[in-house]
Short mmCIF file of C-alpha atoms in Angstrom, two decimals:
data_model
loop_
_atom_site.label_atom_id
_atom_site.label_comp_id
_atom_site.label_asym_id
_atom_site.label_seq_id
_atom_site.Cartn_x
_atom_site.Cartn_y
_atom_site.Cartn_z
CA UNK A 1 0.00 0.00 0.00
CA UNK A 2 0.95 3.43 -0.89
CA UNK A 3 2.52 5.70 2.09
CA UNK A 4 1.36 9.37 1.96
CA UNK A 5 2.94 12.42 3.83
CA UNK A 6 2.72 16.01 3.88
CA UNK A 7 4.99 18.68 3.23
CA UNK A 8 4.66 22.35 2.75
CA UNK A 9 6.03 24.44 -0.48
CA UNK A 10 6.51 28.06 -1.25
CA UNK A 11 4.22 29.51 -3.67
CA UNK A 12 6.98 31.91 -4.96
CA UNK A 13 9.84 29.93 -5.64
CA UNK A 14 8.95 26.22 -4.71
CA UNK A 15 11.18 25.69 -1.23
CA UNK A 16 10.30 22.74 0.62
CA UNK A 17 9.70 22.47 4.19
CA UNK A 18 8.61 19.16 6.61
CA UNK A 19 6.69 22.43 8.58
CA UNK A 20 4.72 25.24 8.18
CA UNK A 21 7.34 28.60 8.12
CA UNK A 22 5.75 32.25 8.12
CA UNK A 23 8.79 33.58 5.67
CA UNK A 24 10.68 31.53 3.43
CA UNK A 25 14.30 31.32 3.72
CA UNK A 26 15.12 30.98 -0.07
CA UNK A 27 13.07 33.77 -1.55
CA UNK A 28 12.05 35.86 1.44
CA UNK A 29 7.99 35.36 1.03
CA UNK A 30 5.92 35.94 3.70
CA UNK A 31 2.86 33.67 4.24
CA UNK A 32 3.32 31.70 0.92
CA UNK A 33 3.69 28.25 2.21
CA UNK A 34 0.69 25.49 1.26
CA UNK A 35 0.05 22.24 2.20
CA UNK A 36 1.04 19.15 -0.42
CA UNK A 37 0.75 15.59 -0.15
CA UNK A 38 3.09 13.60 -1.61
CA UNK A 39 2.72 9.60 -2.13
CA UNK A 40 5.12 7.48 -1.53
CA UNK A 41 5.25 3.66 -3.47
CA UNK A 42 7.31 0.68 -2.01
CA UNK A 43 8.26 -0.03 -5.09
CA UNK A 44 9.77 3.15 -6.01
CA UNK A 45 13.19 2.12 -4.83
CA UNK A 46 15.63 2.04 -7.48
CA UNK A 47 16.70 -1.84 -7.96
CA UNK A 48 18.97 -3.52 -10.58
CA UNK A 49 17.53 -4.44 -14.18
CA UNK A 50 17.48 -8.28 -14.31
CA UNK A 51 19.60 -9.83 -17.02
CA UNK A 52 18.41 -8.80 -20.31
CA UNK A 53 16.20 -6.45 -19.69
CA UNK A 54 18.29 -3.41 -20.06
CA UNK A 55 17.06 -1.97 -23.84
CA UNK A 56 18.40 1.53 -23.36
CA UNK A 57 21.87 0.65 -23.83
CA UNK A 58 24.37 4.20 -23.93
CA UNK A 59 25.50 4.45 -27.61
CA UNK A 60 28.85 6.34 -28.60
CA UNK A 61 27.64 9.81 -30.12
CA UNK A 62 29.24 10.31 -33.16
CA UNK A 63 26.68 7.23 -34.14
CA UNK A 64 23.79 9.53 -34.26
CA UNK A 65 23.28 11.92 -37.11
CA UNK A 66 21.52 14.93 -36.28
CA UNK A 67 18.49 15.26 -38.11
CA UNK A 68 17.64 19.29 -39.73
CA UNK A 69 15.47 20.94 -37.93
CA UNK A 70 11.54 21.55 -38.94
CA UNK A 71 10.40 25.05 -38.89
CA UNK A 72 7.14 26.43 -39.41
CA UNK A 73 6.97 30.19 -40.09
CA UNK A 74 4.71 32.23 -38.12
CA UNK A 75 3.85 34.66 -40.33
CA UNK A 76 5.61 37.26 -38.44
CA UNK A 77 8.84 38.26 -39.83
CA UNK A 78 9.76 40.25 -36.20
CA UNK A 79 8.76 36.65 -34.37
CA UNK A 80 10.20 34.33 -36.78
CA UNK A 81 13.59 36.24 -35.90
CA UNK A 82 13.39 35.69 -32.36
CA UNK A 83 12.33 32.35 -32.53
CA UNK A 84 14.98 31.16 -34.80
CA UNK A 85 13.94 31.34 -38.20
CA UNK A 86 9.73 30.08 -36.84
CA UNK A 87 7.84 27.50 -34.84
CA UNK A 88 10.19 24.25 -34.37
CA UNK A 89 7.93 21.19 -34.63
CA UNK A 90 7.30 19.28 -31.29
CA UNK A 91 8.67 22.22 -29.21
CA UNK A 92 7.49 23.61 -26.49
CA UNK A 93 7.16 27.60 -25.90
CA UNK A 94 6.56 30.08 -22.88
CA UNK A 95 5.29 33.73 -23.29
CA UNK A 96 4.97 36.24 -20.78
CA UNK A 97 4.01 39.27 -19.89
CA UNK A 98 1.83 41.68 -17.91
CA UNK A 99 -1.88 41.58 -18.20
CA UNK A 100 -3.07 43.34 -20.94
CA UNK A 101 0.24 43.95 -22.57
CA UNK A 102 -0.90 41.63 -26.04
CA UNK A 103 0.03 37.99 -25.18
CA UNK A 104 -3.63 36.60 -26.44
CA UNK A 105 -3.85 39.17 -29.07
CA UNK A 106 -0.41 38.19 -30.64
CA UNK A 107 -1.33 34.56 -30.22
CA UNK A 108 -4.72 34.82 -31.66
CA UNK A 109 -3.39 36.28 -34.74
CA UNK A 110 -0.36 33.96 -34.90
CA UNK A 111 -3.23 31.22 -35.17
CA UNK A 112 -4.47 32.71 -38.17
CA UNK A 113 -1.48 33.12 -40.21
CA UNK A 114 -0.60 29.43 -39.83
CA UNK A 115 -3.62 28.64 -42.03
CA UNK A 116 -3.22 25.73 -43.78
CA UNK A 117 -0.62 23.84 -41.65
CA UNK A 118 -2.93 22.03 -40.27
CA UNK A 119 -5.29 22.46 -36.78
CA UNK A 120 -5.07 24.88 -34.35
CA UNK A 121 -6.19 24.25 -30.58
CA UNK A 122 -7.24 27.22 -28.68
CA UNK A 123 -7.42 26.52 -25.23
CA UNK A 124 -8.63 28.70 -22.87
CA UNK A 125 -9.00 29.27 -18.99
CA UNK A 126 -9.71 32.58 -18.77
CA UNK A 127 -12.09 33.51 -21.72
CA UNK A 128 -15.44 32.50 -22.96
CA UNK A 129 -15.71 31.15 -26.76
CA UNK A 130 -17.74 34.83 -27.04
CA UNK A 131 -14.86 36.40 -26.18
CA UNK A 132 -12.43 34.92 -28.13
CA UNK A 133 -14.92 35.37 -31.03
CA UNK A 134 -15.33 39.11 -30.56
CA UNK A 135 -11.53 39.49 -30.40
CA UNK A 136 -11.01 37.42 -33.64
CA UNK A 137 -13.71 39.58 -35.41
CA UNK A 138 -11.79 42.51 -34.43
CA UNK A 139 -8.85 40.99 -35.66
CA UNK A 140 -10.23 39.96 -38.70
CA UNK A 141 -9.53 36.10 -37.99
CA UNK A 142 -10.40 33.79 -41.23
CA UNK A 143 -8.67 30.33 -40.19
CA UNK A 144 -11.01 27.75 -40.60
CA UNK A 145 -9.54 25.08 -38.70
CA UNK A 146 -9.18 27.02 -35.66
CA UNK A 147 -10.79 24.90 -32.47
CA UNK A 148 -11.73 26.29 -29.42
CA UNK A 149 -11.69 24.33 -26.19
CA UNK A 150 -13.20 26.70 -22.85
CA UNK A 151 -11.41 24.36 -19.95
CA UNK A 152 -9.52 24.38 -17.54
CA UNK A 153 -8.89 20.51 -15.86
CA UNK A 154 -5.85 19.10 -17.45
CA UNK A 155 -7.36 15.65 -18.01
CA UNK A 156 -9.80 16.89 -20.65
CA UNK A 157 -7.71 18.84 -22.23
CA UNK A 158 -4.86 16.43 -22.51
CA UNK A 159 -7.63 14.03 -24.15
CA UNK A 160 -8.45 16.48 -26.68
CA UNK A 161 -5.39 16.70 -27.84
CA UNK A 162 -4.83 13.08 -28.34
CA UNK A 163 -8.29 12.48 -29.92
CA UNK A 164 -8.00 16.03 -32.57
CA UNK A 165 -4.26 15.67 -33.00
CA UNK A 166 -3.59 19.85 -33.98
CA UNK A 167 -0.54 21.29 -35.29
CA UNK A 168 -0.12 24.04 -33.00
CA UNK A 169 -2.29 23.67 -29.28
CA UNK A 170 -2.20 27.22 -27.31
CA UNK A 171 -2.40 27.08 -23.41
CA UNK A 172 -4.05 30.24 -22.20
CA UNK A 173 -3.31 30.33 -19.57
CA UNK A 174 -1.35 27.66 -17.28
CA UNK A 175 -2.15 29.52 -14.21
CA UNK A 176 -5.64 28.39 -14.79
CA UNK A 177 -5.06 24.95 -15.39
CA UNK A 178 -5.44 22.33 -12.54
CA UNK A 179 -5.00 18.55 -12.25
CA UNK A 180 -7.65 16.62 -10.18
CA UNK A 181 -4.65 14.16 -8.67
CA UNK A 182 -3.13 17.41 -6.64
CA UNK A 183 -5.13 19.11 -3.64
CA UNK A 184 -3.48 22.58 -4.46
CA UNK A 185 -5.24 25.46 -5.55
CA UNK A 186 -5.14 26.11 -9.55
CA UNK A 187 -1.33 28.40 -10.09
CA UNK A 188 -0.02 26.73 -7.28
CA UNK A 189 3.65 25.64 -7.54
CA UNK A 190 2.73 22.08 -7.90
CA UNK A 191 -0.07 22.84 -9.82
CA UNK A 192 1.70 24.52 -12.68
CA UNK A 193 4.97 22.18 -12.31
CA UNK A 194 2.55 18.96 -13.09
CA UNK A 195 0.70 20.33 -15.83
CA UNK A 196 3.50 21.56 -17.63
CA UNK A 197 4.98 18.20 -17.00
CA UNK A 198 1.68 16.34 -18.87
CA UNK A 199 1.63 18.94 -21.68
CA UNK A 200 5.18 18.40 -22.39
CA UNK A 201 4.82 14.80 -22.33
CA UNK A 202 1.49 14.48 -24.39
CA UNK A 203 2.85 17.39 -27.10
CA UNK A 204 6.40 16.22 -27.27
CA UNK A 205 5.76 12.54 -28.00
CA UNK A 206 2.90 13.41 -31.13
CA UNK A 207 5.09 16.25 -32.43
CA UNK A 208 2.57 19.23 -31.67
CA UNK A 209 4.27 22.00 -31.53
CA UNK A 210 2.46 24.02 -28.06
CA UNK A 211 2.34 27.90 -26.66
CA UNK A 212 1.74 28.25 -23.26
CA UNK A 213 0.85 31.88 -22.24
CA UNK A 214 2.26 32.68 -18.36
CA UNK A 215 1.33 35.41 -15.77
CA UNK A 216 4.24 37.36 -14.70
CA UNK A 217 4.85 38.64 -11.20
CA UNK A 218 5.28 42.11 -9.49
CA UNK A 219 8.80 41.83 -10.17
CA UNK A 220 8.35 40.49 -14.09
CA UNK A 221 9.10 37.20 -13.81
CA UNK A 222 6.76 34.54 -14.92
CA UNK A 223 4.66 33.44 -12.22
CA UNK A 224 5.52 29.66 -10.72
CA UNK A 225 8.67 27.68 -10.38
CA UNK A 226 11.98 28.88 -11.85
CA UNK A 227 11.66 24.82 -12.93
CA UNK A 228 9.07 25.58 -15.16
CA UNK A 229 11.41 27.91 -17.57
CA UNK A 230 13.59 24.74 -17.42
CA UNK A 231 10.97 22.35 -18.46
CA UNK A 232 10.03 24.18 -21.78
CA UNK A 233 12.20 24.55 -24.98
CA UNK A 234 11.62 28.72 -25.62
CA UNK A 235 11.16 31.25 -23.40
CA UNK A 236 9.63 34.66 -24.50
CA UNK A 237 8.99 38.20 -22.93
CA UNK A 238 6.67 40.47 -24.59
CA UNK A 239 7.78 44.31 -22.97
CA UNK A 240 6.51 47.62 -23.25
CA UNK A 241 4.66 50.30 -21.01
CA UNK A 242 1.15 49.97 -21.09
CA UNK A 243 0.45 53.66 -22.04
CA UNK A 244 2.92 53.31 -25.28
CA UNK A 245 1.84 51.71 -27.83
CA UNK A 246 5.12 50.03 -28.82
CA UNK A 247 6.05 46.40 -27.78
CA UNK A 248 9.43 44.48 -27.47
CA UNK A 249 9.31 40.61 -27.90
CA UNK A 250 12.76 39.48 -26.06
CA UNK A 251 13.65 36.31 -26.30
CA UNK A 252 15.36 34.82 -22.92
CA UNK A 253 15.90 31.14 -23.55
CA UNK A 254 15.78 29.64 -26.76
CA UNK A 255 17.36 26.03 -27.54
CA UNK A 256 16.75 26.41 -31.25
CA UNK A 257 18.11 29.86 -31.86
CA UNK A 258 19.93 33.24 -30.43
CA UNK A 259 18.52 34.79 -27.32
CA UNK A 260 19.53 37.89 -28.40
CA UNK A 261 17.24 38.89 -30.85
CA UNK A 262 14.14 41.35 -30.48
CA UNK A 263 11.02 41.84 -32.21
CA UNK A 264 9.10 44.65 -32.11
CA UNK A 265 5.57 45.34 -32.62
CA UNK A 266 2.86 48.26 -32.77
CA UNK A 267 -0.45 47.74 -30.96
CA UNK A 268 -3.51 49.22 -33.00
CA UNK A 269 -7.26 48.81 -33.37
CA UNK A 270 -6.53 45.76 -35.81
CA UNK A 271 -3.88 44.37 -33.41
CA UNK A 272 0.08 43.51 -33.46
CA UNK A 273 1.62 45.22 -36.22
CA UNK A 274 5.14 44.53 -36.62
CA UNK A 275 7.91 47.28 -37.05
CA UNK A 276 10.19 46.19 -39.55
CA UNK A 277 12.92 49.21 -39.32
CA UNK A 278 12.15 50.50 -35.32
CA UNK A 279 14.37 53.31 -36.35
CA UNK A 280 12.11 55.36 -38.28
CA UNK A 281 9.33 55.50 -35.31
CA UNK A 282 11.90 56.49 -32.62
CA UNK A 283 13.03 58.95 -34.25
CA UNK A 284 11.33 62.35 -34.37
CA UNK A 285 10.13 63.85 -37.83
CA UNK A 286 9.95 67.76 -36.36
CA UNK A 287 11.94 70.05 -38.21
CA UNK A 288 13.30 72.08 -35.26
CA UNK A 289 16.08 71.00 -33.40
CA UNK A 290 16.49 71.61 -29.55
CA UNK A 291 19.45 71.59 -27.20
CA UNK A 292 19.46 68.11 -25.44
CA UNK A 293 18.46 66.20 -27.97
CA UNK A 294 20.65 63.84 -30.26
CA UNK A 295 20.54 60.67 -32.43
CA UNK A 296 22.48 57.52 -31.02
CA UNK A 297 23.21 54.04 -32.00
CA UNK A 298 22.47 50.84 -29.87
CA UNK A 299 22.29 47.38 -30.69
CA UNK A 300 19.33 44.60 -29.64
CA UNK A 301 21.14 41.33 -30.57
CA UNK A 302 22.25 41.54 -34.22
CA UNK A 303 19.71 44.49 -35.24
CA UNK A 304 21.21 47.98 -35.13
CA UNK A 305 18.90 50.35 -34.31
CA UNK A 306 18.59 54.27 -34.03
CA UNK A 307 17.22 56.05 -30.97
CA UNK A 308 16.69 59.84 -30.12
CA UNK A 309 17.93 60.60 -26.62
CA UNK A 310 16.51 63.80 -24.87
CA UNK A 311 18.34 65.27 -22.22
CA UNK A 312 17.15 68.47 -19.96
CA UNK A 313 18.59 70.12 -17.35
CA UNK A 314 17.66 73.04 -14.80
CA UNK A 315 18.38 75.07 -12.06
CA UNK A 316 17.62 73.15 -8.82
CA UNK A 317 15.10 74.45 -6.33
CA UNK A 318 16.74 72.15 -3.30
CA UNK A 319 20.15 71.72 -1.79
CA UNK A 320 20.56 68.24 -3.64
CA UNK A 321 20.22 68.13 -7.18
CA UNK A 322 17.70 65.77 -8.52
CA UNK A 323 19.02 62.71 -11.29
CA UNK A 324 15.90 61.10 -13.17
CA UNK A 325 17.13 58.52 -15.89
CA UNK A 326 13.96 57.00 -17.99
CA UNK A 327 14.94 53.98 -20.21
CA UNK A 328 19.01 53.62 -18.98
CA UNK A 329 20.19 52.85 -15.42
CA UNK A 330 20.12 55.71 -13.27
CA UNK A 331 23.69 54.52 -11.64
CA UNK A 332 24.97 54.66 -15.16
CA UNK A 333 23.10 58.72 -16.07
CA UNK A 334 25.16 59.61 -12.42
CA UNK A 335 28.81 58.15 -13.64
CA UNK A 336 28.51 59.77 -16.35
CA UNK A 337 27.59 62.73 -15.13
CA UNK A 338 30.31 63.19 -13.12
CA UNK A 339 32.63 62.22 -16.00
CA UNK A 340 31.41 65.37 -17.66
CA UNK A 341 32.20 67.52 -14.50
CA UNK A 342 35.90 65.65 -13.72
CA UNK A 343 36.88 65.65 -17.39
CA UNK A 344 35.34 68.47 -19.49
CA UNK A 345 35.11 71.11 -16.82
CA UNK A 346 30.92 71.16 -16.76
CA UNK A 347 30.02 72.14 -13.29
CA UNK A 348 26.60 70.28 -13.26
CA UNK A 349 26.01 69.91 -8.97
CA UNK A 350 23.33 72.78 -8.73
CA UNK A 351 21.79 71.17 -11.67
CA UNK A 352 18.44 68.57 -12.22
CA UNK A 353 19.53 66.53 -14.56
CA UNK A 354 16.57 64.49 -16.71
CA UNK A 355 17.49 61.95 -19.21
CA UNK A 356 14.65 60.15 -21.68
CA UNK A 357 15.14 57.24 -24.28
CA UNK A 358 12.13 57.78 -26.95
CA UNK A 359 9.71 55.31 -27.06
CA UNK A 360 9.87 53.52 -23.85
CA UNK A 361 13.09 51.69 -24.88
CA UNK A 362 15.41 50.44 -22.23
CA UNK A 363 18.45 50.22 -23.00
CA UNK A 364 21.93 48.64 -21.19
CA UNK A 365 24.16 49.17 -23.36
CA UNK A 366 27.36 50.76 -22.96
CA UNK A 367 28.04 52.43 -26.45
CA UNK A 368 25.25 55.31 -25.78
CA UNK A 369 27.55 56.65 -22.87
CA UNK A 370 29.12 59.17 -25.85
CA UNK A 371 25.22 60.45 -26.54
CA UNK A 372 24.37 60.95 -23.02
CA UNK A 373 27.31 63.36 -22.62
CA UNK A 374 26.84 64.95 -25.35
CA UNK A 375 22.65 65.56 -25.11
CA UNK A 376 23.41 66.59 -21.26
CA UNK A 377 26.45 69.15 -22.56
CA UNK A 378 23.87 70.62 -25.25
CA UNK A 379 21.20 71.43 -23.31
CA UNK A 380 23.20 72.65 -20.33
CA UNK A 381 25.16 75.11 -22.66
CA UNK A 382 21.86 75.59 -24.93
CA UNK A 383 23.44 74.58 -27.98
CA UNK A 384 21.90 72.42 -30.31
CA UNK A 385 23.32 69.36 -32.24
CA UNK A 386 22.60 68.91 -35.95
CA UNK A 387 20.04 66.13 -36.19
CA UNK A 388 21.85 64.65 -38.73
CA UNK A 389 24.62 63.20 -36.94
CA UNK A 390 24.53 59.82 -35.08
CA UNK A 391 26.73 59.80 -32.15
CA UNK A 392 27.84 56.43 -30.77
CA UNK A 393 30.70 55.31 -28.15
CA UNK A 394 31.74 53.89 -24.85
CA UNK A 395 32.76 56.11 -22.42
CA UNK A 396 35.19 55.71 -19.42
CA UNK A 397 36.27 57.11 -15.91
CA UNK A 398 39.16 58.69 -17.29
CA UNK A 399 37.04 60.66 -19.69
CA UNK A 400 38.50 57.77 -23.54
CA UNK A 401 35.74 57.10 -25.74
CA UNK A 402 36.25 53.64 -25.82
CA UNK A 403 36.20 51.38 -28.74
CA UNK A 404 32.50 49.18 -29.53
CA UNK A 405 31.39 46.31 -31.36
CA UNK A 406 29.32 45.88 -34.37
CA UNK A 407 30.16 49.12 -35.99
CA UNK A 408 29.88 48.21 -39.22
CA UNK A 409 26.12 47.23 -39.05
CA UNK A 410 25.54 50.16 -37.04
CA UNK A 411 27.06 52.79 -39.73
CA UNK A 412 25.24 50.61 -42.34
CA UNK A 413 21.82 51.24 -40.58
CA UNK A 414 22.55 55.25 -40.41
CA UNK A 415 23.34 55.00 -43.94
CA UNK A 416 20.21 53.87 -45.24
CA UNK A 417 18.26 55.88 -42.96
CA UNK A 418 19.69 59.27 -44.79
CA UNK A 419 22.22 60.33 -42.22
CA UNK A 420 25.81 62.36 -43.27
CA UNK A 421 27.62 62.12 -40.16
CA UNK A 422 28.92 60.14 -37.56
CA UNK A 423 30.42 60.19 -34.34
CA UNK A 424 32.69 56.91 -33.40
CA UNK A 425 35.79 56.13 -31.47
CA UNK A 426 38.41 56.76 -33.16
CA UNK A 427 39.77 52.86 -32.12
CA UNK A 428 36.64 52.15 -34.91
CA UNK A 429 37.57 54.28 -37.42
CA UNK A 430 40.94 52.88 -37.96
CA UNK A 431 39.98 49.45 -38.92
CA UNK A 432 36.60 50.73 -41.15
CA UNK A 433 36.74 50.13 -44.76
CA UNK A 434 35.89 53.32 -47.47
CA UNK A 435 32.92 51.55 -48.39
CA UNK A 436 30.72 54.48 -46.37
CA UNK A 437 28.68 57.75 -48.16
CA UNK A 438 29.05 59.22 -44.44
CA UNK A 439 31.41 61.75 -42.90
CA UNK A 440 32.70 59.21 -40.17
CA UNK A 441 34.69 61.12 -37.43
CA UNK A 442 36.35 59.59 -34.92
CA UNK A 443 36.96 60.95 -31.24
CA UNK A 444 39.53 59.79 -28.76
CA UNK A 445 38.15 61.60 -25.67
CA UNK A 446 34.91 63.71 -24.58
CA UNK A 447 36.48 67.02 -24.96
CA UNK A 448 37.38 66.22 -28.23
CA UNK A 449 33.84 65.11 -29.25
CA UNK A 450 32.69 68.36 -28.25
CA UNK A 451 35.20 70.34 -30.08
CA UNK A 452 33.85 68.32 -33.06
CA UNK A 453 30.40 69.30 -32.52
CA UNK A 454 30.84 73.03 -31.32
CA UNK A 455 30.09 72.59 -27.71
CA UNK A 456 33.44 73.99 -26.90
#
């Protein structure tokens, strides 16, 4: 007979305990510990295989021969990229994001432009089929073979999917799933670990390729075990603000492809719209041109793109002047703020400083450092910079405008865009081919760089 004991888990992270704890030692949680039963079998020891029964035997692995990889495309050229070149057959994909950010609208219409692979199983926990259907009016939805399945106990669905056999099956979403075997509540740890678990295994071994759309926390990760992001083959982030209209798909795990690629995406009235050059909607179309603002360079896995960078700052009211970075890290806006006083002689400490990236972008990466400098030195010294000029460029303590990767595709994009000049390390500029219509300058220092563009 079957033993049964209890233990209790941690609803934010998974942490076992043989007691009830008020605060979790692994994550910090208070009051997030449930009951779970867990059954035991005798037989459950591991013993040895009797003679001849072994069938998995380990096989050297240069015998194999890896087989090319099955792709469907998604329709979307901005998803296909950050998937890997589209769906993988049999594989099994997580996307989050915050409520209302576009994960079921995205998903919906990804349905739609697979027409004619085969059929699609919509299944939903959260929706009724009238809701779905008013959404895929909206969206001007024509697939045919899309099925729609309102449930939410694992069983059913899992039987479905054996007795249709679709293409593509969409989970939406696995916090509302439950299994009947488990007495946790639906979202629970255990609940979402074992019905990942029975999707994976019911998917994987028929070759259905399967979505499964995720809550995300307060602090943006996907809600449930950090197991679960183990369990599944792709792992997807759709960003943005909720009052912008623009949204970044980020790929964070991918087995099949780069997890450095981005896709981003418009929502409208009809739905996701992709962006196929970002640069040309962060970028501002005015004709004026303002001290503090400036064009710079920054790279989102292999895509170059362009970005406008606004920079203001003022006389401040209060002994300690104020520092607001939107978009880059506000440790970073401070460094280099002080750069600028150490190095180039701008006394900034009775200054606000205020430093936007266009668009709701965030952005980490180093080579903007050069752009921030300069955008903070224009407005300060109300000077404006010619909004034809990309600027671009790592910046250090000692004040060196430090060499970057990727140049190449980054001169290439403010090429086509229409731009004449340029502002790169000079480290850059020395190994660059003549194969450029732009007036490339290169800069070994801040001071210099603002020689260059009049700001002293």
């Amino acid at each position: 007979m079957a033993k049964s004991k209890t233990i209790f888990v941690c609803n934010e992270c998974g942490y076992e305990s043989a007691k009830w704890l008020g605060k979790c030692p692994a994550c910090g949680s208070w009051n997030s510990f449930f009951e779970q039963k867990i059954v035991e079998s005798k037989n459950s020891s591991l013993k040895a295989n009797p003679a001849g029964k072994n069938t998995n035997i380990p096989q050297k692995l240069n015998l194999y021969e890896a087989k090319e990889t099955i792709r469907t495309s998604t329709g979307f050229e901005e998803l296909d990229r950050v998937l890997g070149g589209g769906l993988v057959k049999g594989s099994l994909i997580l996307l989050g994001g915050e409520p209302g950010i576009g994960k079921s609208t995205l998903i919906l219409q990804l349905c739609d432009k697979v027409k004619g692979e085969g059929k699609v199983l919509y299944v939903s926990g959260e929706e009724s089929a009238e809701q779905i259907k008013l959404r895929a009016d909206r969206l001007g939805i024509k697939n045919e073979e899309i099925l729609f399945l309102g449930e939410t106990d694992i069983d059913i669905v899992n039987q479905n999917i054996i007795d249709i056999n679709p293409k593509l099956v969409i989970i939406d979403s696995i916090q509302t799933m439950y299994s009947e075997e488990l007495s946790a509540a639906a979202g629970s740890v255990s609940q979402v670990r074992e019905i990942t678990t029975q999707i994976m295994k019911v998917c994987k071994s028929r070759n259905i390729t399967t979505i499964i759309i995720g809550h995300v926390t307060k602090d943006g990760n996907i809600a449930g075990p950090r197991v679960l992001e183990h369990m599944v083959d792709t792992v997807l982030y759709l960003e943005g603000e909720r009052y912008f209209s623009y949204r970044i798909l980020r790929g964070v795990k991918n087995r099949f492809g780069s997890t450095n690629e981005i896709g981003m995406f418009e929502m409208k009235g009809e739905g996701m719209c992709e962006i196929s050059n970002p640069s040309d909607v962060l970028i501002s179309d005015t004709e004026d041109n303002p001290p503090g603002a400036c064009v710079i360079s920054c790279m989102e896995g292999t895509r170059s793109i362009l970005v406008e960078l606004q920079a203001l700052t003022t006389q401040s009211v209060y002994g300690i002047p104020k520092r607001t970075a939107n978009g880059i890290d506000y440790n970073r806006l401070a460094l280099l703020i002080a750069v600028l006083e150490k190095r180039a002689g701008m006394m900034l400490g009775s200054q606000d400083v205020y430093l936007n990236v266009v668009g709701g972008l965030k952005i980490n990466e180093p080579s903007i450092d050069l752009g921030i400098l300069i955008a903070t030195a224009s407005c300060y010294k109300n000077l404006p910079i010619d909004k034809r000029i990309v600027i671009m460029g790592e910046v250090g303590l000692t004040g060196e405008v430090r060499r970057i990767n990727l140049i190449e595709k980054r001169l290439k994009e403010a090429e086509k865009l229409g731009f004449k000049k340029c502002i790169i390390p000079e480290s850059n500029k020395k190994g660059l081919k003549d194969n450029f219509k732009l007036d490339i300058i290169g800069v070994k220092d801040v001071n210099e760089a603002m020689k260059k563009l009049g700001l002293k």
